[in-house]
Short mmCIF file of C-alpha atoms in Angstrom, two decimals:
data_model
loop_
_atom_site.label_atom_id
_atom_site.label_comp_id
_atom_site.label_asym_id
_atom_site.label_seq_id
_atom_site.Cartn_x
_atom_site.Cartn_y
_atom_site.Cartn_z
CA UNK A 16 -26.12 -29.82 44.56
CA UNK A 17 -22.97 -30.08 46.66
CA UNK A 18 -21.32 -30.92 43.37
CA UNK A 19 -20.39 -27.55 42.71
CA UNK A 20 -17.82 -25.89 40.13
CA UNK A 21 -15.30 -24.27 40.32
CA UNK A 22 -16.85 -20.73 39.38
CA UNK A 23 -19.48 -21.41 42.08
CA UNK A 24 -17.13 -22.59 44.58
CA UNK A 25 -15.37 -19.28 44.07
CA UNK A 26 -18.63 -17.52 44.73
CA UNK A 27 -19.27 -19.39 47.91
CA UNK A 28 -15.83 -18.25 49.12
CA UNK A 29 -16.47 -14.57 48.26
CA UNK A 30 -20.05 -14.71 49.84
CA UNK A 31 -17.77 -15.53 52.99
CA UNK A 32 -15.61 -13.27 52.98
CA UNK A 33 -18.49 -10.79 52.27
CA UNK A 34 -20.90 -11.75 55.15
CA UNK A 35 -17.53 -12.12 57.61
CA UNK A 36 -17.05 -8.62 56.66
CA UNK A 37 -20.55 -7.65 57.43
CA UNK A 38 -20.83 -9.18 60.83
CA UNK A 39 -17.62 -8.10 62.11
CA UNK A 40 -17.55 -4.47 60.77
CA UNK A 41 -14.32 -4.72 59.13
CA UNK A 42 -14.23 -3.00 55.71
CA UNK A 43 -17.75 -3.92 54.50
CA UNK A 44 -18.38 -0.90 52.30
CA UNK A 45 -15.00 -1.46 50.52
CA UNK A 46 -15.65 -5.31 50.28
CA UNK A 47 -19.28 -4.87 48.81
CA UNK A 48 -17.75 -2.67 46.19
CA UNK A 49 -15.32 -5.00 45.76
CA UNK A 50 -17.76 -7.88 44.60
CA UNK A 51 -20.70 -5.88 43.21
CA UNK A 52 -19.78 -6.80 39.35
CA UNK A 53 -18.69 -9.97 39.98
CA UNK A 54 -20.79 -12.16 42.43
CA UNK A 55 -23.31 -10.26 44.04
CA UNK A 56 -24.32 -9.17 40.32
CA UNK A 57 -24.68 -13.19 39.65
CA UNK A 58 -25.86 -14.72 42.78
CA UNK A 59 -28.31 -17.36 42.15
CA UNK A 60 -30.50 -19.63 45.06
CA UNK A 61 -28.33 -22.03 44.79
CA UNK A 62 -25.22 -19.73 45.50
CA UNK A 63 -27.27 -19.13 48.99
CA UNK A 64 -28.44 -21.95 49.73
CA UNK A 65 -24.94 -23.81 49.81
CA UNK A 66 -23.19 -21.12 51.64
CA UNK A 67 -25.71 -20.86 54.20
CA UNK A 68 -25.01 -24.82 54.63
CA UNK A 69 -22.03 -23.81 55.09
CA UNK A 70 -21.90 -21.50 57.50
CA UNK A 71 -24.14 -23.68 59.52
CA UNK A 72 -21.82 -26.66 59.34
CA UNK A 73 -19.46 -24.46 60.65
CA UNK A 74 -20.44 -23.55 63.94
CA UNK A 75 -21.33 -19.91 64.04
CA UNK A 76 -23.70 -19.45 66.99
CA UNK A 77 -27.46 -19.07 65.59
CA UNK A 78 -27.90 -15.62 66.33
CA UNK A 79 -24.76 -14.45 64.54
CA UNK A 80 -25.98 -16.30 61.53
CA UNK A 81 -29.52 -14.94 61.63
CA UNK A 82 -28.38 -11.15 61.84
CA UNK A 83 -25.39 -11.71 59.23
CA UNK A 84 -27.53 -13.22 56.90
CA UNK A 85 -30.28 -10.53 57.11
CA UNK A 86 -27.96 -8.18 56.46
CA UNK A 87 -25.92 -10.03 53.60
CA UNK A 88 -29.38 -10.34 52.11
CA UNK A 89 -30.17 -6.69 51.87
CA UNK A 90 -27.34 -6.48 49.87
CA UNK A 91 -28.20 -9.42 47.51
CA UNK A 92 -31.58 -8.34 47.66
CA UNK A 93 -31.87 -6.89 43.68
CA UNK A 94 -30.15 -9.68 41.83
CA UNK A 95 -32.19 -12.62 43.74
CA UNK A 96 -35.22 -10.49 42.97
CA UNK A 97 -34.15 -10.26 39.11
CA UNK A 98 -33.26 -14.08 39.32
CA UNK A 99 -35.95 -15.76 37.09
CA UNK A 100 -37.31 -19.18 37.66
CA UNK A 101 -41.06 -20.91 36.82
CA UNK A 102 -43.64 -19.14 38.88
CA UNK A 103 -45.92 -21.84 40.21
CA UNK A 104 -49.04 -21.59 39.28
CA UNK A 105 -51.85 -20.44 41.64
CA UNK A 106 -53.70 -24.00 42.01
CA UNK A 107 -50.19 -25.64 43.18
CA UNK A 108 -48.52 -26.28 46.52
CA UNK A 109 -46.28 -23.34 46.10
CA UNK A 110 -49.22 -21.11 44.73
CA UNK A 111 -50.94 -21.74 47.67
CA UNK A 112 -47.91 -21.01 50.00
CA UNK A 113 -47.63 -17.84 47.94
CA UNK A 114 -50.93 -16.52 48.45
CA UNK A 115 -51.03 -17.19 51.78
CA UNK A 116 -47.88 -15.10 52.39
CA UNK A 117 -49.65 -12.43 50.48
CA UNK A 118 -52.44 -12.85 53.07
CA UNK A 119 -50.12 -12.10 55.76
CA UNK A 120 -48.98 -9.24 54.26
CA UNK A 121 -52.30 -7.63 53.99
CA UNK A 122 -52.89 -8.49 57.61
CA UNK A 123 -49.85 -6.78 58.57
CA UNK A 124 -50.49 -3.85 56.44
CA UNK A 125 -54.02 -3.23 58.39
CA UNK A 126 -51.69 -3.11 61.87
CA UNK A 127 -49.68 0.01 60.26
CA UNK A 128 -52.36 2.91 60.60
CA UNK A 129 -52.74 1.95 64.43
CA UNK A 130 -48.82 1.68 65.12
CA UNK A 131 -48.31 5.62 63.15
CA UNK A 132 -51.45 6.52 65.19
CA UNK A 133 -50.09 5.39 68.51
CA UNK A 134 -46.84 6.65 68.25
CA UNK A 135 -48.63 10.73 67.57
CA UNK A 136 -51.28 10.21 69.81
CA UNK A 137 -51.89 7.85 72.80
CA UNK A 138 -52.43 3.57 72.94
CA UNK A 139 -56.37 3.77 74.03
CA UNK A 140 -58.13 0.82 75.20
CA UNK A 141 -60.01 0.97 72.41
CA UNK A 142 -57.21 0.62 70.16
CA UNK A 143 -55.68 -1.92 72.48
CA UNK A 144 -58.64 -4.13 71.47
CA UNK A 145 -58.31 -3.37 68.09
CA UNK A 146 -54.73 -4.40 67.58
CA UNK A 147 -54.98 -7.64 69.84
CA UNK A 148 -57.46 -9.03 66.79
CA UNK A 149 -55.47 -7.88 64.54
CA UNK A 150 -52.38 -9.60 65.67
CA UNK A 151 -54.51 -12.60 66.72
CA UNK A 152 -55.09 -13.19 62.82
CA UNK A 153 -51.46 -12.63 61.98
CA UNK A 154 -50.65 -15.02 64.49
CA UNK A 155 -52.84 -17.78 62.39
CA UNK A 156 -50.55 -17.31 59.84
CA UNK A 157 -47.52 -19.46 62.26
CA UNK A 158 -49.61 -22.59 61.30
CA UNK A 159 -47.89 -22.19 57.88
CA UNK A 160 -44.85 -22.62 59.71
CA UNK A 161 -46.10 -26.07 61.15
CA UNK A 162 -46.67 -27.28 57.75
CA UNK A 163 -42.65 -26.31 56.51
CA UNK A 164 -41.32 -27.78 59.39
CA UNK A 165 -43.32 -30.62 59.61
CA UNK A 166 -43.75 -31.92 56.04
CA UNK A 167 -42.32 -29.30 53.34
CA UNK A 168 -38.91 -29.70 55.22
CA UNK A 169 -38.29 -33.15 55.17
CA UNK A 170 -38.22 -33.38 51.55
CA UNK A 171 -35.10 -30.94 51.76
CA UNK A 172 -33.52 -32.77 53.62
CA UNK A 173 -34.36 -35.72 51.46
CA UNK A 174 -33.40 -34.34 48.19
CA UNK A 175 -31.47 -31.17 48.61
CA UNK A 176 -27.65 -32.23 49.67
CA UNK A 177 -27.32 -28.55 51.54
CA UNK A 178 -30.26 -28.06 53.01
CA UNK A 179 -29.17 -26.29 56.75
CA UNK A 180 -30.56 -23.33 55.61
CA UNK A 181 -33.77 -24.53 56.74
CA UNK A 182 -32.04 -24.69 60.12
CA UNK A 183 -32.32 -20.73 60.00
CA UNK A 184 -35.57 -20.52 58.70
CA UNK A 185 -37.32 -22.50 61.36
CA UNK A 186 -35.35 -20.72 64.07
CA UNK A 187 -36.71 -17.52 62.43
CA UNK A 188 -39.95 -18.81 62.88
CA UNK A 189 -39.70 -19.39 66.10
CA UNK A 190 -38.67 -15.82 67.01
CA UNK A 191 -41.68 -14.65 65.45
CA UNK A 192 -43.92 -17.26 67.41
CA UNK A 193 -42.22 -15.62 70.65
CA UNK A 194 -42.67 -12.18 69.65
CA UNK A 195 -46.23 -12.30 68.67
CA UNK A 196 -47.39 -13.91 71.96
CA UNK A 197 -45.14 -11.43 74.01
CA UNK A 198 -46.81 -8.67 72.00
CA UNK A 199 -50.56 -10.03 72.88
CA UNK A 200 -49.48 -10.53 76.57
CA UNK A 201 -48.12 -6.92 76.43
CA UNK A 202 -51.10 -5.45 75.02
CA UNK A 203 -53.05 -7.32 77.84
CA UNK A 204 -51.67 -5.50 80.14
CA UNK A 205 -53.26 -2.26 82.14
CA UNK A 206 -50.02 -0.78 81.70
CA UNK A 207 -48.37 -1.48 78.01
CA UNK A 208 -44.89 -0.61 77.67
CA UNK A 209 -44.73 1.27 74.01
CA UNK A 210 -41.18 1.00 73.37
CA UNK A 211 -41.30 -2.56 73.79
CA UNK A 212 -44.53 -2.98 71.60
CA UNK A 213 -42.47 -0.75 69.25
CA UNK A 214 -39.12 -3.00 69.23
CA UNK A 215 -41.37 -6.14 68.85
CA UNK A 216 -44.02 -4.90 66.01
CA UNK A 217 -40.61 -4.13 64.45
CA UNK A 218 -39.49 -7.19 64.66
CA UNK A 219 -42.18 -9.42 63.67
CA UNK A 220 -42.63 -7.32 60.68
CA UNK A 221 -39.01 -7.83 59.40
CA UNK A 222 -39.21 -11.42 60.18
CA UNK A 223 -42.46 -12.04 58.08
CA UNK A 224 -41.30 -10.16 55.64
CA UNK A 225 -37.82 -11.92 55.37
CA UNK A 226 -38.96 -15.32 55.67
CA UNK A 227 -41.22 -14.74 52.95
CA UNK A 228 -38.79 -13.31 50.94
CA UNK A 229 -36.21 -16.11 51.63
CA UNK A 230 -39.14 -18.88 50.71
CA UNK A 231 -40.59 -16.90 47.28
CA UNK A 232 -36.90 -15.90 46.12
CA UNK A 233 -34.57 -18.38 47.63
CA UNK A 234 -36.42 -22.10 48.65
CA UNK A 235 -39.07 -22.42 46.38
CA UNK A 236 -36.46 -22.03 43.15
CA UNK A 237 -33.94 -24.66 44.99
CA UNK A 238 -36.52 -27.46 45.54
CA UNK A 239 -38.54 -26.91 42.20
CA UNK A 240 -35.01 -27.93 40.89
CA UNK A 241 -34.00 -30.13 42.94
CA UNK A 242 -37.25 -31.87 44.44
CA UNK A 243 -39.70 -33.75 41.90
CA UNK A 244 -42.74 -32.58 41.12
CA UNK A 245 -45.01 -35.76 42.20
CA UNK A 246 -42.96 -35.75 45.75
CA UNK A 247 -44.69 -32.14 46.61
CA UNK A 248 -48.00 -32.91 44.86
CA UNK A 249 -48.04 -36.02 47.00
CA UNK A 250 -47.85 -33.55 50.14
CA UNK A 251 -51.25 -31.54 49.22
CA UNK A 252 -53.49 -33.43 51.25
CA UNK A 253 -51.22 -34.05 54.39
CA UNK A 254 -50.64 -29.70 54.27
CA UNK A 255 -54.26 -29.21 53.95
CA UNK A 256 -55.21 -31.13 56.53
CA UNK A 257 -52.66 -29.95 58.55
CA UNK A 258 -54.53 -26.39 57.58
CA UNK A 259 -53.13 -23.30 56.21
CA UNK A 260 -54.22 -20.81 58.08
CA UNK A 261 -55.73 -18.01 55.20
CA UNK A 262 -56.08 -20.20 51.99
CA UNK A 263 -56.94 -23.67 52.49
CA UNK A 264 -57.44 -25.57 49.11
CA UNK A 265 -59.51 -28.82 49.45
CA UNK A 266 -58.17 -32.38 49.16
CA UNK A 267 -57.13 -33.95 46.02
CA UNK A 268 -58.28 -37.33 45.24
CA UNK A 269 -55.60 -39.92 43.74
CA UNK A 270 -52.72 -37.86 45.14
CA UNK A 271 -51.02 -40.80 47.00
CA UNK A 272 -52.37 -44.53 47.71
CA UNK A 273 -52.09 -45.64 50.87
CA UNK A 274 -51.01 -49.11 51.65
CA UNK A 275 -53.63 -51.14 53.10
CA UNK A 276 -52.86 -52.29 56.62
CA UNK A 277 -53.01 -56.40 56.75
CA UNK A 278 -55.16 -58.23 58.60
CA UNK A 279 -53.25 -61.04 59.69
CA UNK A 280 -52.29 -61.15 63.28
CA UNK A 281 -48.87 -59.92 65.00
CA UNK A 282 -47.63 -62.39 67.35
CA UNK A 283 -46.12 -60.63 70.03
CA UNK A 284 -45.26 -61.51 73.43
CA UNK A 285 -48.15 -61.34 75.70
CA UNK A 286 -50.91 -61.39 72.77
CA UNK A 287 -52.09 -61.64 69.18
CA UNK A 288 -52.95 -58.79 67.51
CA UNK A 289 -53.76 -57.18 63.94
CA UNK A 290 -51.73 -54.44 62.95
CA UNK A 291 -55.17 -51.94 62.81
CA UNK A 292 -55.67 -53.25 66.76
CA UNK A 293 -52.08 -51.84 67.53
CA UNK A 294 -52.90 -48.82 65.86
CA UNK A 295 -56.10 -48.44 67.65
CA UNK A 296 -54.02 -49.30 70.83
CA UNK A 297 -51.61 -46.51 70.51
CA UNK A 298 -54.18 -43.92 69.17
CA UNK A 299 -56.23 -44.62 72.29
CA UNK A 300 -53.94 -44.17 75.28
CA UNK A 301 -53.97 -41.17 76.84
CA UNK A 302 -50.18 -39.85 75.63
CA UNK A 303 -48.39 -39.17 72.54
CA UNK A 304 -45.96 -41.62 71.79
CA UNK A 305 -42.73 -41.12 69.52
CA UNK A 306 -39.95 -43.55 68.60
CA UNK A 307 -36.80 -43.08 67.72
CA UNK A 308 -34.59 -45.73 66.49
CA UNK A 309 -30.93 -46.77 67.43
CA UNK A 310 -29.74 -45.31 64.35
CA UNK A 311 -31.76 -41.46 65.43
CA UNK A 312 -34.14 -41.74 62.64
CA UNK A 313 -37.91 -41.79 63.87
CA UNK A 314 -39.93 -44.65 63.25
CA UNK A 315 -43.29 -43.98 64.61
CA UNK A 316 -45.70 -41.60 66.62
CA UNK A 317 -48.87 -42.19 68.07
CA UNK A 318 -52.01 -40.33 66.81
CA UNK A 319 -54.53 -39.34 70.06
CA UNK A 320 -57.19 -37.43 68.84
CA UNK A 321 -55.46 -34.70 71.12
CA UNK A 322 -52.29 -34.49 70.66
CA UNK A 323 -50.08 -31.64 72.30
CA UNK A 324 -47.25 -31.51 69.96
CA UNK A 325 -47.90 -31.56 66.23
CA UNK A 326 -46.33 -34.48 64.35
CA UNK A 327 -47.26 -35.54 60.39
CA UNK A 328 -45.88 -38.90 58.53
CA UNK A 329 -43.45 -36.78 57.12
CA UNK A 330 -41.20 -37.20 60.33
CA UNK A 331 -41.17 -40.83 59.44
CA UNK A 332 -37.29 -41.83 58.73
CA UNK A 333 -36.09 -38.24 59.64
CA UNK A 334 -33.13 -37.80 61.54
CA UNK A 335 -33.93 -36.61 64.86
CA UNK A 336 -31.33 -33.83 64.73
CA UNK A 337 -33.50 -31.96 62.46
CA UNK A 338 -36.40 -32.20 64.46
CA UNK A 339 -35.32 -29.52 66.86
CA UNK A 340 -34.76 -26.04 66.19
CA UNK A 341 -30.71 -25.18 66.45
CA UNK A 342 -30.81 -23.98 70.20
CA UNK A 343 -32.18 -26.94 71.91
CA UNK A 344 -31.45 -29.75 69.96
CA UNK A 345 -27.96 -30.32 71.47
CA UNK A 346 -29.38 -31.14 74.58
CA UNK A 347 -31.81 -33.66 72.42
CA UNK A 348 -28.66 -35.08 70.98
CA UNK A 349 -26.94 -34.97 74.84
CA UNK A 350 -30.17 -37.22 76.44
CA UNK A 351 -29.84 -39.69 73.15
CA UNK A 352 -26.16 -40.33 73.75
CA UNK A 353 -26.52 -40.35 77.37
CA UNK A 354 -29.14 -42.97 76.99
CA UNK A 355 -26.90 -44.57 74.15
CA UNK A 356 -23.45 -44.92 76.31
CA UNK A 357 -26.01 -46.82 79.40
CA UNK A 358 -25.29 -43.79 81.45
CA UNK A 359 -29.14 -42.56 81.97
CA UNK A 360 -32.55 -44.69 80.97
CA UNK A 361 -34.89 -41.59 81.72
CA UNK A 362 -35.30 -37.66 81.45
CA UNK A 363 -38.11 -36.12 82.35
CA UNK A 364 -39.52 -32.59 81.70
CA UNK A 365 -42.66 -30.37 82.63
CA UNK A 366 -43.66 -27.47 81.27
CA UNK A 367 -46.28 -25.07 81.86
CA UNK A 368 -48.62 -24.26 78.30
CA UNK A 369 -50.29 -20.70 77.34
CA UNK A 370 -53.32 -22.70 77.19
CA UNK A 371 -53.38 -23.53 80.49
CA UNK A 372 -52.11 -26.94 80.13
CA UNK A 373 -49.67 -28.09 82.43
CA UNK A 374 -47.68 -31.32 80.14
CA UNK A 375 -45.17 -33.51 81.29
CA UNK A 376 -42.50 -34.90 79.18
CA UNK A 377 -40.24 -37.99 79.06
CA UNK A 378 -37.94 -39.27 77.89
CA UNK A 379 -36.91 -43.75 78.13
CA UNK A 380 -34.20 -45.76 76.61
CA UNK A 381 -35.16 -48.82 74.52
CA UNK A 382 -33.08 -51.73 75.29
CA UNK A 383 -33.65 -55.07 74.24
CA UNK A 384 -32.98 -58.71 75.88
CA UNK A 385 -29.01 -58.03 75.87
CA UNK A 386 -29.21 -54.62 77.10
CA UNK A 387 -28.60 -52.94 73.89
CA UNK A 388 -29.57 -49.40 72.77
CA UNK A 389 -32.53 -49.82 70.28
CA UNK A 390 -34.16 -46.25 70.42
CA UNK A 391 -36.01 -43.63 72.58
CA UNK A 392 -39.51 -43.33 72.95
CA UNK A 393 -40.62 -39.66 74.19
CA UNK A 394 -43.91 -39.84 75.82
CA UNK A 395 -45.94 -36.26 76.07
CA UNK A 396 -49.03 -36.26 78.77
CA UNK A 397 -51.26 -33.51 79.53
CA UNK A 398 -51.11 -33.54 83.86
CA UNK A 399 -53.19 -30.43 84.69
CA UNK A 400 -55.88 -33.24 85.54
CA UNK A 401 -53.90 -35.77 87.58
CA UNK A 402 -52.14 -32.80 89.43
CA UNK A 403 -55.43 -31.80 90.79
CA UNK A 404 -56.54 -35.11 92.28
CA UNK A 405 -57.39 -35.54 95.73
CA UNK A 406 -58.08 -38.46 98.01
CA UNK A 407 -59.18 -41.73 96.55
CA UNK A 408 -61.55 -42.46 93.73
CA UNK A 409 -62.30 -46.26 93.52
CA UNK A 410 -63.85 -48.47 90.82
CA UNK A 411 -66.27 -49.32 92.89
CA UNK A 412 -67.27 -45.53 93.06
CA UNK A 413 -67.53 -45.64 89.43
CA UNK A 414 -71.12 -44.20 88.23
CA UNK A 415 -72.27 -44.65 84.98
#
């Protein structure tokens, strides 16, 4: 895909110039004129795709990107809606991504009587109520995003050569994670600020409505070129289990075989063990465990039967880079090179959860015998339990 010609090279250039124009105000009407026959009456996907690659590569701070690019689309809007490519059919992956975008959409469209009404008349308790279970379902709908990022997006990265457009999309998602749970907390309140309800209803709505757009008219076209067809039937069973949140097909059978673990023991260190025993091991302790090689790719993550940050096999051999949205994961990439040059061996972090949970998170260098960098493990423990502890409890104490 990064092969490009020529002609499309051209196009990339002009899209440039175009969204430059755009962001910074300087002659846009006269330079969307300019290109309206030419490229913006051609784009394709794969015209977008790379240049928004591109302009990731080349350091534009994430907002900028986000608001050029939203407008830039409005302006590509007709042709990319004209562009014609295989619709999938209902009973696929992508059907079922489809429908449950349409879903979302008919959620939204029930919030739209209550926002008009509002706005004439007053924001009611009763209405208050009203809206918080409405936006409570849309906000099932951000489990869909858990699936892209989790196991739809590796394969990008895997088989599509400009794929940072994903970059976008997930940070996109992530505004409209924020927004929804400000709005909730806002419409908790005795006293709800309308203006900002207004600015962030606004919001979320263009955001849905834009990512879905970018997915149905832009992504989907890209990898049902680029991506083979068995590699996203063979992630139907991880996404369903995973759960969309409206339409949740059932399981396939025969859709991937999984290798069976060997029996024979593991000699390690201080023990013997099969490789199901270390499995059980790991899935047992009270943490969630990722690892992350020397070379940044992950290699393996525990699987408690609570964990507190979602994780699928399709992390497995990603590079840790693009398992961070844009805004934090320099300071990923800073802890992994501090650990890397022997200048730190541990971070830690705590944050505070909407749930109520209070987790703690850390991160440890893995060196072996000689002292050389052979990974990170991040370990992720729920601590709302152990913070409240008082006194002693002793095994003898115990009672069963």
């Amino acid at each position: 895909m990064s092969e490009f010609s020529t002609h499309q090279s051209q196009k990339i250039a002009d899209l440039t110039e175009l969204f430059e124009a755009i962001i910074y105000k300087q002659k846009a009407a006269e330079t969307i004129h300019k290109f309206q026959s030419t490229t913006i009456a051609n784009i394709t996907p794969d015209d977008v795709v790379i240049f928004v690659h591109q302009l990731v590569d080349s350091g534009y701070p994430m907002d900028d990107i986000k608001s050029g690019i939203n407008k830039l689309l409005n302006v590509l809007r007709r042709p990319l809606d004209d562009f014609r490519y295989e619709k999938p059919a209902d009973d696929s992956f992508f059907g079922v991504c489809i429908q449950n975008n349409a879903q979302a959409i008919s959620h939204l469209n029930k919030i739209r009587p209550y926002i008009l009404e509002i706005n004439k008349k007053a924001l009611t308790s009763e209405i208050k109520t009203e809206l918080i279970t409405l936006w409570t379902d849309v906000q099932k709908f951000t489990d869909y995003y858990q699936i892209k990022e989790n196991i739809l997006f590796p394969l990008v990265e895997k088989y599509v050569a400009d794929y940072r457009c994903i970059s976008v999309m997930w940070s996109i998602h992530d505004d409209i994670r924020k927004n929804i749970n400000q709005l909730i907390d806002i419409l908790n309140l005795n006293d709800t600020d309308l203006k900002h309800l207004n600015r962030l209803t606004g919001d979320i709505f263009y955001n849905i409505y834009s990512i879905i757009f970018r997915e149905e008219r832009l992504l989907f076209p890209v990898i049902q070129k680029y991506i083979p067809a068995d590699e996203i039937e063979n992630i139907w069973n991880e996404s369903v289990e995973s759960g969309f949140p409206y339409i949740n097909p059932p399981k396939k059978e025969n859709v991937m075989e999984k290798n069976k673990v060997p029996s024979d023991l593991i000699e390690l260190k201080s023990g013997q063990l099969t490789a199901e025993q270390i499995v059980l091991v790991f899935s047992h302790l009270p943490v969630d465990i990722t690892f992350v090689d020397e070379n940044n790719k992950v290699r393996f993550f525990s699987t408690p039967k609570e964990r507190i940050f979602h994780r699928t096999n399709a992390v497995i051999g990603r590079d840790v880079h693009n398992c961070h949205p844009k805004e934090s994961v320099h300071v990923v990439e800073q802890i992994v090179e501090a650990f890397r040059a022997g200048k730190k061996d541990k971070a830690d972090f705590w944050i505070s959860m909407r749930n109520g949970k209070r987790v703690l998170i850390q991160y440890f260098a893995v060196r072996n015998e000689h002292n050389e960098y052979k990974g990170v493990i991040e370990v992720t423990q729920e601590i709302s339990e152990i913070q409240r502890l008082e006194g002693d409890r002793r095994i003898l104490d115990w009672e069963g």
